[in-house]
Tab-separated table of C-alpha atoms in Angstrom:
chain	number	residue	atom	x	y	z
E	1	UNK	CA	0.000	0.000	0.000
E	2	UNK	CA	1.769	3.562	-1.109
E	3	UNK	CA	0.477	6.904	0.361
E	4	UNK	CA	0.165	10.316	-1.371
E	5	UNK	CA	1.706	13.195	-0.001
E	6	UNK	CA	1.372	15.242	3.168
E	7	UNK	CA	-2.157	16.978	4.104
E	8	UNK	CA	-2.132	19.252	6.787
E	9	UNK	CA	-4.849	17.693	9.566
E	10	UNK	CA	-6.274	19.760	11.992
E	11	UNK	CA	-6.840	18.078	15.524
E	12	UNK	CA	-10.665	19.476	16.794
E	13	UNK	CA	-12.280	19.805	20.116
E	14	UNK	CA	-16.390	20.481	20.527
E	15	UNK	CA	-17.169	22.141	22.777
E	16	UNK	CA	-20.880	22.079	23.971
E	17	UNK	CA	-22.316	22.534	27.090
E	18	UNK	CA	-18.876	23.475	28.655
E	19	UNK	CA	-17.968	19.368	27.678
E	20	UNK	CA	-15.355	18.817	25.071
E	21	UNK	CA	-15.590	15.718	23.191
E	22	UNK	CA	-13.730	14.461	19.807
E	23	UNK	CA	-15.503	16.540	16.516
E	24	UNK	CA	-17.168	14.183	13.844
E	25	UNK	CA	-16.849	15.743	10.659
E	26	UNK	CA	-19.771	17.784	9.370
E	27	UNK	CA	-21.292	18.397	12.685
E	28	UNK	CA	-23.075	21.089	13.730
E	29	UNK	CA	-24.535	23.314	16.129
E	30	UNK	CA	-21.334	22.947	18.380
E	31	UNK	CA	-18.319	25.324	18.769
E	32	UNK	CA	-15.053	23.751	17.059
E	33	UNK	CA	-11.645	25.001	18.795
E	34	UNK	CA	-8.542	24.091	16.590
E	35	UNK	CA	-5.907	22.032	19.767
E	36	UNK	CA	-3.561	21.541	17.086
E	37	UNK	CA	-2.272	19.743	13.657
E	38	UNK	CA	0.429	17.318	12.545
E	39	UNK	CA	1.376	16.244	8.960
E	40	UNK	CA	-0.369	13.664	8.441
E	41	UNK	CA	-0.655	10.935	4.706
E	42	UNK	CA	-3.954	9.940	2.670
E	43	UNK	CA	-4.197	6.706	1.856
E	44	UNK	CA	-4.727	4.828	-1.508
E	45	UNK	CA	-4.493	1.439	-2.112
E	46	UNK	CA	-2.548	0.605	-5.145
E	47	UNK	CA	-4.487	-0.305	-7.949
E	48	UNK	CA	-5.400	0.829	-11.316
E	49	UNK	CA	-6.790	4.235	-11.848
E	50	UNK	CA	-10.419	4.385	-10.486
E	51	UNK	CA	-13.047	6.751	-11.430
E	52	UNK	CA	-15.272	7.954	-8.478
E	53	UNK	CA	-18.209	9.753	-8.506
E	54	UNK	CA	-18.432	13.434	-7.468
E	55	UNK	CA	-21.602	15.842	-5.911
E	56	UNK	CA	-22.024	16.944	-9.400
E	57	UNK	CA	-23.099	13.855	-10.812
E	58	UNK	CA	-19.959	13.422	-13.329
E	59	UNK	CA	-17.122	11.057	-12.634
E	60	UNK	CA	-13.254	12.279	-12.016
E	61	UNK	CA	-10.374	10.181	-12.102
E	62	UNK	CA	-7.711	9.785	-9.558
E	63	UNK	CA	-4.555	8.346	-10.445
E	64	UNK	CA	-2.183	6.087	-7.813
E	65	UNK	CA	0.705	7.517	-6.260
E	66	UNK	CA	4.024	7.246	-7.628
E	67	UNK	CA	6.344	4.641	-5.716
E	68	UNK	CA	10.376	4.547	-5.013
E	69	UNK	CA	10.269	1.624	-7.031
E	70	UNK	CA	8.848	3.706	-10.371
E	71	UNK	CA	11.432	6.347	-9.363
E	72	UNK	CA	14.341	3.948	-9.165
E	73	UNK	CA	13.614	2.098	-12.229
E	74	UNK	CA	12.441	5.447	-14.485
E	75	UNK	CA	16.366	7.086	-13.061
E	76	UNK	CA	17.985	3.319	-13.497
E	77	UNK	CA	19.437	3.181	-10.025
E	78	UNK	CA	18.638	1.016	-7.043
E	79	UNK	CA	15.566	1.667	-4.788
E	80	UNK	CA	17.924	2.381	-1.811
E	81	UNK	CA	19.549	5.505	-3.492
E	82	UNK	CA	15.882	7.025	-4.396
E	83	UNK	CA	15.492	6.457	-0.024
E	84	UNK	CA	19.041	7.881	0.556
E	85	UNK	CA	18.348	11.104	-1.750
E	86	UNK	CA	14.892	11.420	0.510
E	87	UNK	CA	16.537	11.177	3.305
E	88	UNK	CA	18.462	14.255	4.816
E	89	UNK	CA	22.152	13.525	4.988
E	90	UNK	CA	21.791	10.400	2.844
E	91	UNK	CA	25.164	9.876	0.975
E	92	UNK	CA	24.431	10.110	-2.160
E	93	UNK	CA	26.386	11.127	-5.662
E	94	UNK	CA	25.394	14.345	-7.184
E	95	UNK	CA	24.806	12.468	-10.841
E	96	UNK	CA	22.427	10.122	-9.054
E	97	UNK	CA	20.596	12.626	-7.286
E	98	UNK	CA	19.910	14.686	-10.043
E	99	UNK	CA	18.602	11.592	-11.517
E	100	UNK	CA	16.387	10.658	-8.986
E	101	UNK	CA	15.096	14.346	-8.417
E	102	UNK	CA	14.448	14.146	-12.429
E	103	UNK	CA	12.520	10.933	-12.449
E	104	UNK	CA	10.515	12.066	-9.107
E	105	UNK	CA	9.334	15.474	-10.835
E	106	UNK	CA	8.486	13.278	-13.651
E	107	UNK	CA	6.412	11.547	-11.843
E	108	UNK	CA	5.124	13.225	-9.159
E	109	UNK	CA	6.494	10.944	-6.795
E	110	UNK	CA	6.409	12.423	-2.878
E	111	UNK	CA	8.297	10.863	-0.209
E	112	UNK	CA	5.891	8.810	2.424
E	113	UNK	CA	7.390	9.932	5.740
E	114	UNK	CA	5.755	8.031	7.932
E	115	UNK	CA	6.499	4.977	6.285
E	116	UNK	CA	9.944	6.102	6.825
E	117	UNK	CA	9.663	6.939	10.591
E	118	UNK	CA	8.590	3.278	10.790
E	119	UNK	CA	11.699	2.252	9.745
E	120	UNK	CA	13.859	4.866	10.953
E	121	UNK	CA	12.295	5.028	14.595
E	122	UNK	CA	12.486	8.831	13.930
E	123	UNK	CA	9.216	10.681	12.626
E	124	UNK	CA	11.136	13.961	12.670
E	125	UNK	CA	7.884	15.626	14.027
E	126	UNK	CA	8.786	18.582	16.739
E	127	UNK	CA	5.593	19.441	19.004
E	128	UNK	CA	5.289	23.191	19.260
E	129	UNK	CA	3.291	23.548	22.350
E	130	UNK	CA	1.517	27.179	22.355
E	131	UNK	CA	-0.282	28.847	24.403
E	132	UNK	CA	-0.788	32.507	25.795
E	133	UNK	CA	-0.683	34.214	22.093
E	134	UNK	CA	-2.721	37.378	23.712
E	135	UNK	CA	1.026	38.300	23.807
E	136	UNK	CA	3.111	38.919	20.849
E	137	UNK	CA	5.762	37.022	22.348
E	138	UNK	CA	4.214	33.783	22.567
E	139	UNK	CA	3.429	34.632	18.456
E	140	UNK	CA	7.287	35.748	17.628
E	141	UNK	CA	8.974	32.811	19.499
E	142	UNK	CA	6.286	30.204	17.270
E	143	UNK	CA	7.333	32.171	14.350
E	144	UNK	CA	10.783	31.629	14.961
E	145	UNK	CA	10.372	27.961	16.167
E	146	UNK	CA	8.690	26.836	13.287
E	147	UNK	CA	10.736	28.488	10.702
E	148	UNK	CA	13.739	27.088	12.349
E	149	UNK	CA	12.427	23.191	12.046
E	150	UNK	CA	11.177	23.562	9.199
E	151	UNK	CA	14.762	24.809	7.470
E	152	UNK	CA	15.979	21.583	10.030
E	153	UNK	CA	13.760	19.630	7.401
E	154	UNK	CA	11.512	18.585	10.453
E	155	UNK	CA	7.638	18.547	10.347
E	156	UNK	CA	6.218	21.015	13.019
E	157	UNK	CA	3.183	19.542	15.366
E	158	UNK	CA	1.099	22.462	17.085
E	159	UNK	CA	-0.665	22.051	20.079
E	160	UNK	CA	-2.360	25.029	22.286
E	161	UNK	CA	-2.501	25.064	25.923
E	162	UNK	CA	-4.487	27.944	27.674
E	163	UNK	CA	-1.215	28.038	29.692
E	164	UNK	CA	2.193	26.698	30.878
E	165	UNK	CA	0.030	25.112	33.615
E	166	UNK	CA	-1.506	23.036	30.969
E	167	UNK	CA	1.371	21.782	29.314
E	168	UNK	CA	1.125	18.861	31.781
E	169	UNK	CA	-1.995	17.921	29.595
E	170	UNK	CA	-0.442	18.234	26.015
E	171	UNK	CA	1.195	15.105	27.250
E	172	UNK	CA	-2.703	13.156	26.857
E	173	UNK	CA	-2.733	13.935	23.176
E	174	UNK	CA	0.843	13.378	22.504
E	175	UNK	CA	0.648	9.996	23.489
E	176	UNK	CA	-0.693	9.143	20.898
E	177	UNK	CA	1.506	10.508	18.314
E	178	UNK	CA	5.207	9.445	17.752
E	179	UNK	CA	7.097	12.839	18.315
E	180	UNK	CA	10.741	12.881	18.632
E	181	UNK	CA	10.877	16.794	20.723
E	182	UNK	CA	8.607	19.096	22.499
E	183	UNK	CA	9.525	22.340	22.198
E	184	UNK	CA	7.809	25.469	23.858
E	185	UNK	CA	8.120	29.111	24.921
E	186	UNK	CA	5.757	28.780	27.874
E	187	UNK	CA	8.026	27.603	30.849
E	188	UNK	CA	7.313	24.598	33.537
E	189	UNK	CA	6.855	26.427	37.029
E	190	UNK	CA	4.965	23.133	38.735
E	191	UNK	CA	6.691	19.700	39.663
E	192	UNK	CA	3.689	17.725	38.859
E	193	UNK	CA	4.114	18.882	35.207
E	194	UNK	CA	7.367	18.782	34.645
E	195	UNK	CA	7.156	14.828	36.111
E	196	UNK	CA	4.654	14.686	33.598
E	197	UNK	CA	6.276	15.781	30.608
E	198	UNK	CA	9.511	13.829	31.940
E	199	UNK	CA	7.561	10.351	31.433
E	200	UNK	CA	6.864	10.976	27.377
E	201	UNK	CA	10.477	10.372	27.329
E	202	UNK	CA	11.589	12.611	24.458
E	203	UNK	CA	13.576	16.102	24.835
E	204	UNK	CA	11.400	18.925	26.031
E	205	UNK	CA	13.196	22.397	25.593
E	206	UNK	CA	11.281	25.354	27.174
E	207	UNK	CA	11.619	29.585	27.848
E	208	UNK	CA	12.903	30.473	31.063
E	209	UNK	CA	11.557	27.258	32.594
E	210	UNK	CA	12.824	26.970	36.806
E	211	UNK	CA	12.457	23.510	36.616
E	212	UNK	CA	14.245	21.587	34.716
E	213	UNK	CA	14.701	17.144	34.842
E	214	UNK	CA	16.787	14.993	33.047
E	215	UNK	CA	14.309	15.204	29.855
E	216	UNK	CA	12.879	18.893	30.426
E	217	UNK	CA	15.119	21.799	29.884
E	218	UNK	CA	15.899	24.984	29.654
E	219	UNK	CA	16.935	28.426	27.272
E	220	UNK	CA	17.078	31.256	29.387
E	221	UNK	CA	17.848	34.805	28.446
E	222	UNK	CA	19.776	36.730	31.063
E	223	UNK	CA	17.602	38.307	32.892
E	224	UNK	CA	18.882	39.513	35.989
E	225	UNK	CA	21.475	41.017	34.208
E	226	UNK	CA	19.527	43.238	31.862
E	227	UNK	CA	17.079	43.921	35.119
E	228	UNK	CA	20.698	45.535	36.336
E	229	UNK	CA	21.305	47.502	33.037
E	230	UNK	CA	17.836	48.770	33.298
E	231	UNK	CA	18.427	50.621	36.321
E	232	UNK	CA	21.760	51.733	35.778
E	233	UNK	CA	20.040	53.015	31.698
E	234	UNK	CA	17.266	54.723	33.917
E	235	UNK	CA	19.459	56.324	36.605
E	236	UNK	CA	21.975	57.345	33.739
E	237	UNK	CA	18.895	59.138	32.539
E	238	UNK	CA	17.893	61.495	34.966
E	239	UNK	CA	15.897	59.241	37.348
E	240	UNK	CA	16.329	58.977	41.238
E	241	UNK	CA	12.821	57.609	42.471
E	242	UNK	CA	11.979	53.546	40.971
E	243	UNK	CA	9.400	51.655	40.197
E	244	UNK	CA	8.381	48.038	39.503
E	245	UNK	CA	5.489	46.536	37.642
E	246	UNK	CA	5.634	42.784	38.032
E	247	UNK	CA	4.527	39.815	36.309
E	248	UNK	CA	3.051	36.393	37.654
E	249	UNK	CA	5.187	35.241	40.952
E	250	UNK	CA	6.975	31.693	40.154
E	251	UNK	CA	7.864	32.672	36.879
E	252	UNK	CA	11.580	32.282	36.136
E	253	UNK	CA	11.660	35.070	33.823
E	254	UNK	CA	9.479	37.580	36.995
E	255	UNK	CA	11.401	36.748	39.864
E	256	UNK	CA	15.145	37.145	38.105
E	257	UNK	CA	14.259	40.516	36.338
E	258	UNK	CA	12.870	42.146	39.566
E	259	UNK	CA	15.815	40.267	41.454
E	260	UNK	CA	18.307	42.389	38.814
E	261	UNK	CA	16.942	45.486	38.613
E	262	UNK	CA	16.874	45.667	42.325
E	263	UNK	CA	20.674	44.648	42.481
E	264	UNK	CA	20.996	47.162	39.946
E	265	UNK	CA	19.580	50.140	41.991
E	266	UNK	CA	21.736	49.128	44.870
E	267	UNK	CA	24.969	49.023	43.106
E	268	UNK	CA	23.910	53.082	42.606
E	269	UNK	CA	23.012	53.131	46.837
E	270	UNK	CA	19.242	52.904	45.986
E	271	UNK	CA	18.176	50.788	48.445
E	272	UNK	CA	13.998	51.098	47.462
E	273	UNK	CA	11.533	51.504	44.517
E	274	UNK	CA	7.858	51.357	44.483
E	275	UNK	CA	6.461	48.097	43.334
E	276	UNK	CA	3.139	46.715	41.770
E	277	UNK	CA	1.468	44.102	40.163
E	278	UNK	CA	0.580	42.987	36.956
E	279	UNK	CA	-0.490	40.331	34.817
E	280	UNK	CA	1.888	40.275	31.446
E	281	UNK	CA	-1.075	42.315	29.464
E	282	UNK	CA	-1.524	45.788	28.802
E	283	UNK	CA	-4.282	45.983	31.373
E	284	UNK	CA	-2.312	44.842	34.198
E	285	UNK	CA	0.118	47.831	33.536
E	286	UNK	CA	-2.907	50.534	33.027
E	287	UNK	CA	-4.114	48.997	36.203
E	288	UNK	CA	-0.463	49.128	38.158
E	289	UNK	CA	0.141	52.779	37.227
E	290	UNK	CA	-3.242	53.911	38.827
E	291	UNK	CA	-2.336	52.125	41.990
E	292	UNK	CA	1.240	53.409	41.832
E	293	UNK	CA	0.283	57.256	41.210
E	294	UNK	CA	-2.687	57.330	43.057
E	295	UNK	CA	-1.827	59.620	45.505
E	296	UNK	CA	-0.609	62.199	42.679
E	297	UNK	CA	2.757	61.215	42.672
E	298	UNK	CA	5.043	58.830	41.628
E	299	UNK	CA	8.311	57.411	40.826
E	300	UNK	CA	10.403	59.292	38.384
E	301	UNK	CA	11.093	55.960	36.121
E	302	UNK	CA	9.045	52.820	35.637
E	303	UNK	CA	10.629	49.279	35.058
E	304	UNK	CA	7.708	46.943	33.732
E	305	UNK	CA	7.814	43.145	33.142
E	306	UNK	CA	7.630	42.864	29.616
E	307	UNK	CA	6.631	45.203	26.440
E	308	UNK	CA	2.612	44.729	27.034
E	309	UNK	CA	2.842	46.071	30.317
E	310	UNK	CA	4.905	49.060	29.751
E	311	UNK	CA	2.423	50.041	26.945
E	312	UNK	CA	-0.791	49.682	29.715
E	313	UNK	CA	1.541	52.381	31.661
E	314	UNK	CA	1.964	54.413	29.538
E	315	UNK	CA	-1.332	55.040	28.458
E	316	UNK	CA	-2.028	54.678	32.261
E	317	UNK	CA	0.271	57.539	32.740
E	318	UNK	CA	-1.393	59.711	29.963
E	319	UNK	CA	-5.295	59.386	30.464
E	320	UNK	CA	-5.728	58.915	33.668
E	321	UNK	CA	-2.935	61.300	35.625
E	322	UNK	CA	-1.959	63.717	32.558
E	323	UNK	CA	1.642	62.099	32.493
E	324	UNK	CA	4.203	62.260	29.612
E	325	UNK	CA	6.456	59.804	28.947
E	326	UNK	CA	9.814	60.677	28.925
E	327	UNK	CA	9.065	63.889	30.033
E	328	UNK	CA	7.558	63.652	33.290
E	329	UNK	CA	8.105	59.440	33.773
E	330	UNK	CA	10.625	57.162	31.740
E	331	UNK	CA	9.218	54.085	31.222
E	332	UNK	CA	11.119	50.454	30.105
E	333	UNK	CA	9.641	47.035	29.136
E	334	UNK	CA	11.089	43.980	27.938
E	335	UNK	CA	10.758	41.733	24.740
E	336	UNK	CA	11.328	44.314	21.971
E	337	UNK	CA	8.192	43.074	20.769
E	338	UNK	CA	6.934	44.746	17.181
E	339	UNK	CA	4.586	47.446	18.455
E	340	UNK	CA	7.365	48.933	21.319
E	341	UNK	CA	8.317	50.813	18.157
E	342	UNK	CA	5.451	52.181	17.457
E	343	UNK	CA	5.272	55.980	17.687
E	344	UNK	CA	2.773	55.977	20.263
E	345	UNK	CA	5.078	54.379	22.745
E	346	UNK	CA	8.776	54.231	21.077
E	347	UNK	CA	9.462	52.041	23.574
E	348	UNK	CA	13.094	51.342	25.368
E	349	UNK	CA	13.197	47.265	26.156
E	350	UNK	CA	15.522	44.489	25.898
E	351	UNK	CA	15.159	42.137	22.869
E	352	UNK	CA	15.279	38.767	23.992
E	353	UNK	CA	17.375	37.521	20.747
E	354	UNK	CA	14.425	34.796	19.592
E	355	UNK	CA	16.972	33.434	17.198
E	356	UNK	CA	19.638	32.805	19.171
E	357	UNK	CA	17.267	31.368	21.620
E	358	UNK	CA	15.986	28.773	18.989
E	359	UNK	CA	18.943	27.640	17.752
E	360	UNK	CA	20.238	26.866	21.362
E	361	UNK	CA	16.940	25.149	21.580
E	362	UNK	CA	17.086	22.754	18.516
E	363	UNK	CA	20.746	21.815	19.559
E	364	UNK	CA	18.664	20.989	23.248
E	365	UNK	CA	16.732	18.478	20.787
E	366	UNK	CA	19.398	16.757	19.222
E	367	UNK	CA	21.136	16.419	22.272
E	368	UNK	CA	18.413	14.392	23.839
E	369	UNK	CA	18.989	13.610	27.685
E	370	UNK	CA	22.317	14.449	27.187
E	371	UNK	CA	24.149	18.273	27.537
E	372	UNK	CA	23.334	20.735	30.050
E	373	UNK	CA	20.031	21.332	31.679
E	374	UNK	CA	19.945	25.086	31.160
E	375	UNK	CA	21.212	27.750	28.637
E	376	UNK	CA	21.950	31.083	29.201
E	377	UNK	CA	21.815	33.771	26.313
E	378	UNK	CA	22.793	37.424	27.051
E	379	UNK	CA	20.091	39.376	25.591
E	380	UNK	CA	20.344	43.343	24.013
E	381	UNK	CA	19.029	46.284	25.579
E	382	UNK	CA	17.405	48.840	22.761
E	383	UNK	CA	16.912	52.502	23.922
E	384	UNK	CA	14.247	54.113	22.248
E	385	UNK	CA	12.494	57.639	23.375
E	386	UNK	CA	10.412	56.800	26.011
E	387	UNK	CA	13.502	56.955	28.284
E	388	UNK	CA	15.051	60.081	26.451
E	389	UNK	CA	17.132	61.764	29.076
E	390	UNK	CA	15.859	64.935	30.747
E	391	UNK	CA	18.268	67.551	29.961
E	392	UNK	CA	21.475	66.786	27.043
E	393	UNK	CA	23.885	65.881	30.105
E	394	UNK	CA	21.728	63.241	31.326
E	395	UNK	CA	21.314	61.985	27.639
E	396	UNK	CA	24.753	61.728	27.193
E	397	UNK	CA	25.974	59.838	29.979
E	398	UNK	CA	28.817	57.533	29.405
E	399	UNK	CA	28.960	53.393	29.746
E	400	UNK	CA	25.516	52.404	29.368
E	401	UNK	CA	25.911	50.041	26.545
E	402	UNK	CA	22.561	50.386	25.198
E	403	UNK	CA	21.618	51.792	21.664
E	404	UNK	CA	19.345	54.720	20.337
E	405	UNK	CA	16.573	52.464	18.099
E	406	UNK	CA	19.181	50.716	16.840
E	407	UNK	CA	18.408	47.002	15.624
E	408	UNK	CA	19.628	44.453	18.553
E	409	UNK	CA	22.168	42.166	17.366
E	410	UNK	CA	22.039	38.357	18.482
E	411	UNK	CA	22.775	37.947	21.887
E	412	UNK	CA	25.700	35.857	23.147
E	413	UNK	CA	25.420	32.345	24.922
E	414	UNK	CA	26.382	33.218	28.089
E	415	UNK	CA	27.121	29.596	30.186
E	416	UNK	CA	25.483	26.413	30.674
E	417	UNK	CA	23.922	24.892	33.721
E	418	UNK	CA	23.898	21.178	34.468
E	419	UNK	CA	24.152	18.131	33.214
């Protein structure tokens, strides 16, 4: 029995009456939520051509796929080198491959993978588990993910998770599926899940993850030391009261930018900044700021969580108390994400260096349970006007490091944790 070529399945959920239950095609009157899709084959027995009916009434015809036999014998070479010049890093000669290619364009002939991973004990499938995409993050580190593997010449799985709580449950429908990696930007914070994830048995590479087992590790960016640039950037700038607007305690990424910054501000003999609390979104921040300046004053610089967050302050600042930013407040965020550019906010952050971060990643994968359990990049700070300095002194202070809205280059791996 041969197989076409890849289709592109989506894997559905119904949801109905707050139940969700496995979707039967053409069904109706229930809410379909897309949990994900893997490459999957069609397929056909061979046999002659058949000709099928169709809703119009007519017949078509539907021709049988092309084998590695066909191909082998229309190139005249061996059905081994048609699998080796499939196969990425097969040895083969350049004259044969041509040939091979030739014959398979010819032909139409399409490579079945998964009869391959049967053989091979490899399906080069990578699960991208995603989840959170409210933040443009989440969406620029699948981007990069996915581009990555797919250049690897792997076939990308997607699964979405409400949350990096939930990726303890992606492991139910990967079961079912032979994946060789898991790869995510969400990060594990609980023990249960990362037990969980440690039982599928295959490499699972996460963001910023605190928790980290012989199968589950880490990237990290370097967070507590660009939570230390931030202040010095700020200070450097005119500032001399702080403030804080957190993220979700337990996070990795939360607990070592607030743990920098504050190291930061103490290295200047700042001992205290204000602090509140927010959620990762742009309300969080509007939210924080009103709490912060409630009294009709505040600090003279705000240090926020991540990009989202700054831009809630901001406005914050703005509507609600009359605040400019950089003239009254200076405001930072982190992520560099696309709209900290924009001229409503022109942002100062930290880019995070998402490629840098995937290609430590995918060497995680082909490591398997070997190499360490964390990485550490250094990520790039990128000044932008929203923490122009007050006066041209201020502006021009010397040793900062960081950039005027310049592109961030890729950030440098930094060390390694673990084995």
């Amino acid at each position: 029995m041969d197989r076409d070529g890849p289709t592109w399945c989506g894997l559905l959920v119904e949801e109905e009456n707050g139940l969700g239950r496995p979707s039967a095609a053409g069904a109706s009157s229930t809410v379909r939520r897309n949990i994900g899709c893997i490459p999957m084959q069609r397929t056909a027995h061979r046999a002659p051509a058949r000709r099928t009916g169709h809703a119009g009434g007519g017949a078509v015809t539907r021709k049988r796929p092309s084998s590695s036999v066909e191909v082998a014998r229309l190139a005249g070479v061996s059905q081994s080198a048609v699998s080796r010049t499939f196969t990425p890093g097969g040895i083969v000669s350049p004259a044969t491959r041509a040939k091979v290619l030739a014959a398979a364009e010819t032909l139409g002939y399409r490579p079945n993978l998964l009869s391959r991973s049967l053989m091979t004990g490899r399906s080069d499938i990578v699960a991208v588990a995603v989840g959170g995409l409210s933040n443009p993050f989440h969406v620029m580190a699948l981007e990069s993910f996915t581009a990555g593997l797919q250049r690897a010449g792997r076939q990308v799985m997607l699964v979405q998770v409400e949350d990096e709580l939930a990726l303890g449950s992606a492991v139910k429908l990967l079961t079912g599926y032979q994946v060789d990696a898991i790869l995510s930007s969400l990060p594990v914070t609980e023990p249960d899940v990362a037990q969980a994830l440690s039982q599928f048995g295959v490499p699972v590479v996460t963001v910023n993850s605190p928790i980290t087992t012989e199968w589950v590790r880490t990237v990290a960016t370097d967070d507590a030391w660009a939570g230390a640039e931030m202040a010095r950037l700020l200070h450097a700038r005119g500032a001399r009261s702080f403030g804080y607007v957190a993220g979700r305690s337990g996070t990795m990424a939360q607990e070592r930018r607030e743990a920098g910054f504050r190291d930061g501000l103490h290295e200047l003999g700042i001992d205290g900044f204000a602090r509140a609390q927010g959620d990762h979104l742009h309300g969080g921040g509007y939210d924080a700021v009103r709490t912060l300046y409630a009294a009709g004053k505040g600090p003279d610089a705000l240090f926020c969580l991540n990009d989202l967050t700054a831009m809630g302050a901001i406005d914050a600042l703005r509507n609600e108390f009359g605040l400019r930013c950089p003239e009254d407040v200076l405001v930072a965020g982190y992520d560099n994400i696309a709209a900290s550019a924009w001229a409503p906010y022109g942002l100062t952050t930290v880019d995070v260096g998402l490629a840098a971060v995937a290609a430590e990643a995918f060497v995680m994968i082909e490591a398997g349970a070997s190499g360490p359990r964390e990485v550490l990049v250094r990520p790039t700070l990128v000044e932008r006007a929203s923490t122009a300095g007050r006066n041209e002194a201020a502006r021009a202070a010397p040793g900062m490091g960081a950039r005027s809205d310049l592109q961030a280059t890729a950030p440098s791996r930094a060390r390694a944790r673990g084995g």
